[in-house]
Short mmCIF file of C-alpha atoms in Angstrom, two decimals:
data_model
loop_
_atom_site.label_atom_id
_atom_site.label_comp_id
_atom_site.label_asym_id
_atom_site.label_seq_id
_atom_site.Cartn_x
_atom_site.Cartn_y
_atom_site.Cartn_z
CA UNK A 1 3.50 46.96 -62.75
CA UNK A 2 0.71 45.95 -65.23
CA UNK A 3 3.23 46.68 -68.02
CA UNK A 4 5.99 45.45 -66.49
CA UNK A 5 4.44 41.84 -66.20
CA UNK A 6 3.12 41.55 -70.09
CA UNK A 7 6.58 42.60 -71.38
CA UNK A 8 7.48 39.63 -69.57
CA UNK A 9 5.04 37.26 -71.28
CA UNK A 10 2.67 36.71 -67.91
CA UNK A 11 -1.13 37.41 -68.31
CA UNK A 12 -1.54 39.05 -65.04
CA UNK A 13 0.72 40.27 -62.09
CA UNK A 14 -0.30 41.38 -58.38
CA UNK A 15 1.99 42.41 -55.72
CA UNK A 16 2.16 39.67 -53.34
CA UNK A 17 3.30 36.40 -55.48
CA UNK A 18 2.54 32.89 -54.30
CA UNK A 19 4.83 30.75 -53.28
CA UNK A 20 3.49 27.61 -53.00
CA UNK A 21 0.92 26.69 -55.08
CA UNK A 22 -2.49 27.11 -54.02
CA UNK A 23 -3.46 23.26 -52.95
CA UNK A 24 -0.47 23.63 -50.16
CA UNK A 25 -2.21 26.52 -48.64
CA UNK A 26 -2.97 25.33 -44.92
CA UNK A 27 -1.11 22.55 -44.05
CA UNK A 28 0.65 24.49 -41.03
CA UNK A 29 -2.11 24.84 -38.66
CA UNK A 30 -3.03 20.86 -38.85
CA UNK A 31 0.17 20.02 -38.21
CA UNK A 32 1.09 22.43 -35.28
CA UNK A 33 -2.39 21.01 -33.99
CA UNK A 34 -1.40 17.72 -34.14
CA UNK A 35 1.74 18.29 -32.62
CA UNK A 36 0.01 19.94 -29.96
CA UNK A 37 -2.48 16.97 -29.39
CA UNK A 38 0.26 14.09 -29.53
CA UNK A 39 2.47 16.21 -26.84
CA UNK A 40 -0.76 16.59 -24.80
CA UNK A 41 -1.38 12.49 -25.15
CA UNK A 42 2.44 12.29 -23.69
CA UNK A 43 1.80 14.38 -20.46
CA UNK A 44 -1.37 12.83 -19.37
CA UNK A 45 -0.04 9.62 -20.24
CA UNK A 46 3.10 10.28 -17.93
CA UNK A 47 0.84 11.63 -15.52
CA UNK A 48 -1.48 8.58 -15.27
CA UNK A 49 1.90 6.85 -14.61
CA UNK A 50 3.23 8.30 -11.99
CA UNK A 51 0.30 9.02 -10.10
CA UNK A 52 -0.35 4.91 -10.64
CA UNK A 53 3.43 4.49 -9.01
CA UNK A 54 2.34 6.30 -6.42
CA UNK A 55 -1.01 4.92 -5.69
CA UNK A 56 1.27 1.36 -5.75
CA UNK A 57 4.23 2.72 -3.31
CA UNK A 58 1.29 3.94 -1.41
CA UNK A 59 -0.68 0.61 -0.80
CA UNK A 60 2.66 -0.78 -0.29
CA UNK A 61 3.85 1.64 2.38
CA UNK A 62 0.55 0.60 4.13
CA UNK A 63 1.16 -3.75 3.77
CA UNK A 64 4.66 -3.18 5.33
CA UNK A 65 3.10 -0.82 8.06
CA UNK A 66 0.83 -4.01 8.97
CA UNK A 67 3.21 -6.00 9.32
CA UNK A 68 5.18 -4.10 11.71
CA UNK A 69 2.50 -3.35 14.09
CA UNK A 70 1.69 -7.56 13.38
CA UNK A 71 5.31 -8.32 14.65
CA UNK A 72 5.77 -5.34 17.49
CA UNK A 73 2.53 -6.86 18.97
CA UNK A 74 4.36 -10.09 18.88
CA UNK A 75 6.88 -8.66 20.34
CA UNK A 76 4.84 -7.20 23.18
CA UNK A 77 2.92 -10.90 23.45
CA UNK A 78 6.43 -12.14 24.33
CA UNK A 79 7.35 -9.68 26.93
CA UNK A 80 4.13 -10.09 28.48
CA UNK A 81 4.43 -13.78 28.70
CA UNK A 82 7.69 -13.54 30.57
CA UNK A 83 6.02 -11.40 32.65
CA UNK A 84 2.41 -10.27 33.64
CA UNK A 85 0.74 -13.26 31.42
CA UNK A 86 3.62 -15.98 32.58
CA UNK A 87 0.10 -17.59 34.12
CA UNK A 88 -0.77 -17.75 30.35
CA UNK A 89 1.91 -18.82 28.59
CA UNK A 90 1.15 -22.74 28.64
CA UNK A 91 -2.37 -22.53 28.47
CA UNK A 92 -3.89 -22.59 24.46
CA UNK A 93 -6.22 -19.67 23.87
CA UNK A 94 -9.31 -21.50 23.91
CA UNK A 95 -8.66 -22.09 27.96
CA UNK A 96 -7.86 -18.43 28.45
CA UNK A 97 -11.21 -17.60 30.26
CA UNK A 98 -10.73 -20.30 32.86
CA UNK A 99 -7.32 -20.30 33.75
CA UNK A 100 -7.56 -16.31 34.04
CA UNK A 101 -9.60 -16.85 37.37
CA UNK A 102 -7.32 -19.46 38.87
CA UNK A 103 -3.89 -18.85 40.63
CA UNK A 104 -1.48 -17.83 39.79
CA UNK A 105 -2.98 -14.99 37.44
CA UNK A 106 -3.22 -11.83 38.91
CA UNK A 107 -6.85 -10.75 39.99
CA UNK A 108 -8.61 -8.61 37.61
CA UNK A 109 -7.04 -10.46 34.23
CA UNK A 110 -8.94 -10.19 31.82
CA UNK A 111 -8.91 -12.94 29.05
CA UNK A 112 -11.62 -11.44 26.19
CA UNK A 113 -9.25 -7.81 26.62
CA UNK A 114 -6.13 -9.63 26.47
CA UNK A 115 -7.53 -11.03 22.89
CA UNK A 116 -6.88 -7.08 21.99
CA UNK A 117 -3.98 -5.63 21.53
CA UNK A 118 -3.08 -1.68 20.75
CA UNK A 119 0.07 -0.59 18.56
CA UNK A 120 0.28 2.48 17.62
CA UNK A 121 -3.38 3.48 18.04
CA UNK A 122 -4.41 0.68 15.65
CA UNK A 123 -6.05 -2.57 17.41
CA UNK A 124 -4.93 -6.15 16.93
CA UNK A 125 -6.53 -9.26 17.31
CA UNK A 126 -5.31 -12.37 19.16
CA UNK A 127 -6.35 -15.05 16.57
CA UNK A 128 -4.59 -17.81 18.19
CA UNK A 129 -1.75 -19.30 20.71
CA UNK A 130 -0.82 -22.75 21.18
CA UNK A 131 1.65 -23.46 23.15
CA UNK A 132 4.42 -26.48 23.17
CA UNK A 133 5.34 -29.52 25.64
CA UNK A 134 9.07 -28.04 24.96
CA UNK A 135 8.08 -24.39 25.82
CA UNK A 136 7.24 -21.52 23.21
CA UNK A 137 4.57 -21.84 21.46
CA UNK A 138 2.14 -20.22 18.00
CA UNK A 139 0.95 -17.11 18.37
CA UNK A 140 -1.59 -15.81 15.40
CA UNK A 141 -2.32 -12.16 15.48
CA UNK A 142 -4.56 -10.68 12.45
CA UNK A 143 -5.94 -6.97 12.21
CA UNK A 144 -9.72 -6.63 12.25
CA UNK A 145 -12.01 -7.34 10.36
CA UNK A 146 -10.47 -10.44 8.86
CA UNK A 147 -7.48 -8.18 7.98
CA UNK A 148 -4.17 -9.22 7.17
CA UNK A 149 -3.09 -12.08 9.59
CA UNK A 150 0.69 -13.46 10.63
CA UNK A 151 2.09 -16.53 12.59
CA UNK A 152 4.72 -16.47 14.71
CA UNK A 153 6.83 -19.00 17.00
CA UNK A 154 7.59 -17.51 20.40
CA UNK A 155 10.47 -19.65 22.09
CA UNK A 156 13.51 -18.57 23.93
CA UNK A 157 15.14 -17.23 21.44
CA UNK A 158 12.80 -14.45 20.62
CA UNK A 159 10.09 -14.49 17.82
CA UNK A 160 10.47 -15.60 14.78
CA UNK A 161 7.86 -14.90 11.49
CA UNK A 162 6.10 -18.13 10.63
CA UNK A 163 3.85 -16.58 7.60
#
């Protein structure tokens, strides 16, 4: 082999030749490497994304949630006030206590438990009712804890969300 590459004018052969020269040696491994890193940087960042979608749908889900058990416990204020609370129904909150004792409320009503009501196992408060000359009247229910709060209008024609 030794002769074979001086009858061809080279100085020196081995058996492996180079291909590329010798300042290209290495430039694979960097760039798999990056690859690798930039395709990592793309999962996490989808990752962070959805689980941020979720963590959004999920506080959502929970708003909306309120506000149905807000407007079933108006719902159950109304029925009561055609019924067991009719007593109630033109009286404003603040005179709850004293009209409770008077006829024709039933005996045993009690105004500061009325104040709480229980959908779904979570409690409600009674913020507020103020009845009209013309019947109906503004009911105000919140969740505890200065929680989120609604207004509704409770006339003969149902309830109806106020805000």
């Amino acid at each position: 082999l030794r002769g074979e590459c001086s009858a061809h004018g080279l100085p020196e052969c081995s058996m492996v030749q180079r291909v590329h020269p010798a300042r290209d040696a290495g430039f694979v491994l960097p760039l798999s490497i990056t690859g690798a890193l930039v395709l990592l940087l793309s999962s996490l960042s989808l990752q962070t994304l959805v689980l941020h979608t979720r963590q959004v749908q999920a506080a959502e889900r929970t708003r909306l949630q309120a506000e149905d058990r807000l407007a079933s416990g108006a719902q159950r204020l109304a029925a009561d006030f055609q019924g067991r609370l009719a007593c109630l129904r033109a009286v404003p909150l603040a005179d709850w206590r004293l009209q409770a004792l008077r006829e024709p409320c039933p005996a045993g009503l009690d105004p500061d438990a009325l104040q709480r009501l229980w959908i779904d196992g979570q409690e409600l408060q009674l913020a507020g009712w103020t009845p009209q000359p013309e019947g109906g009247g503004t009911l105000q229910l919140q969740l505890p804890e200065g929680g989120l709060a609604r207004r509704y209008w409770l006339g003969s024609a149902g309830v109806k969300e106020l805000g």
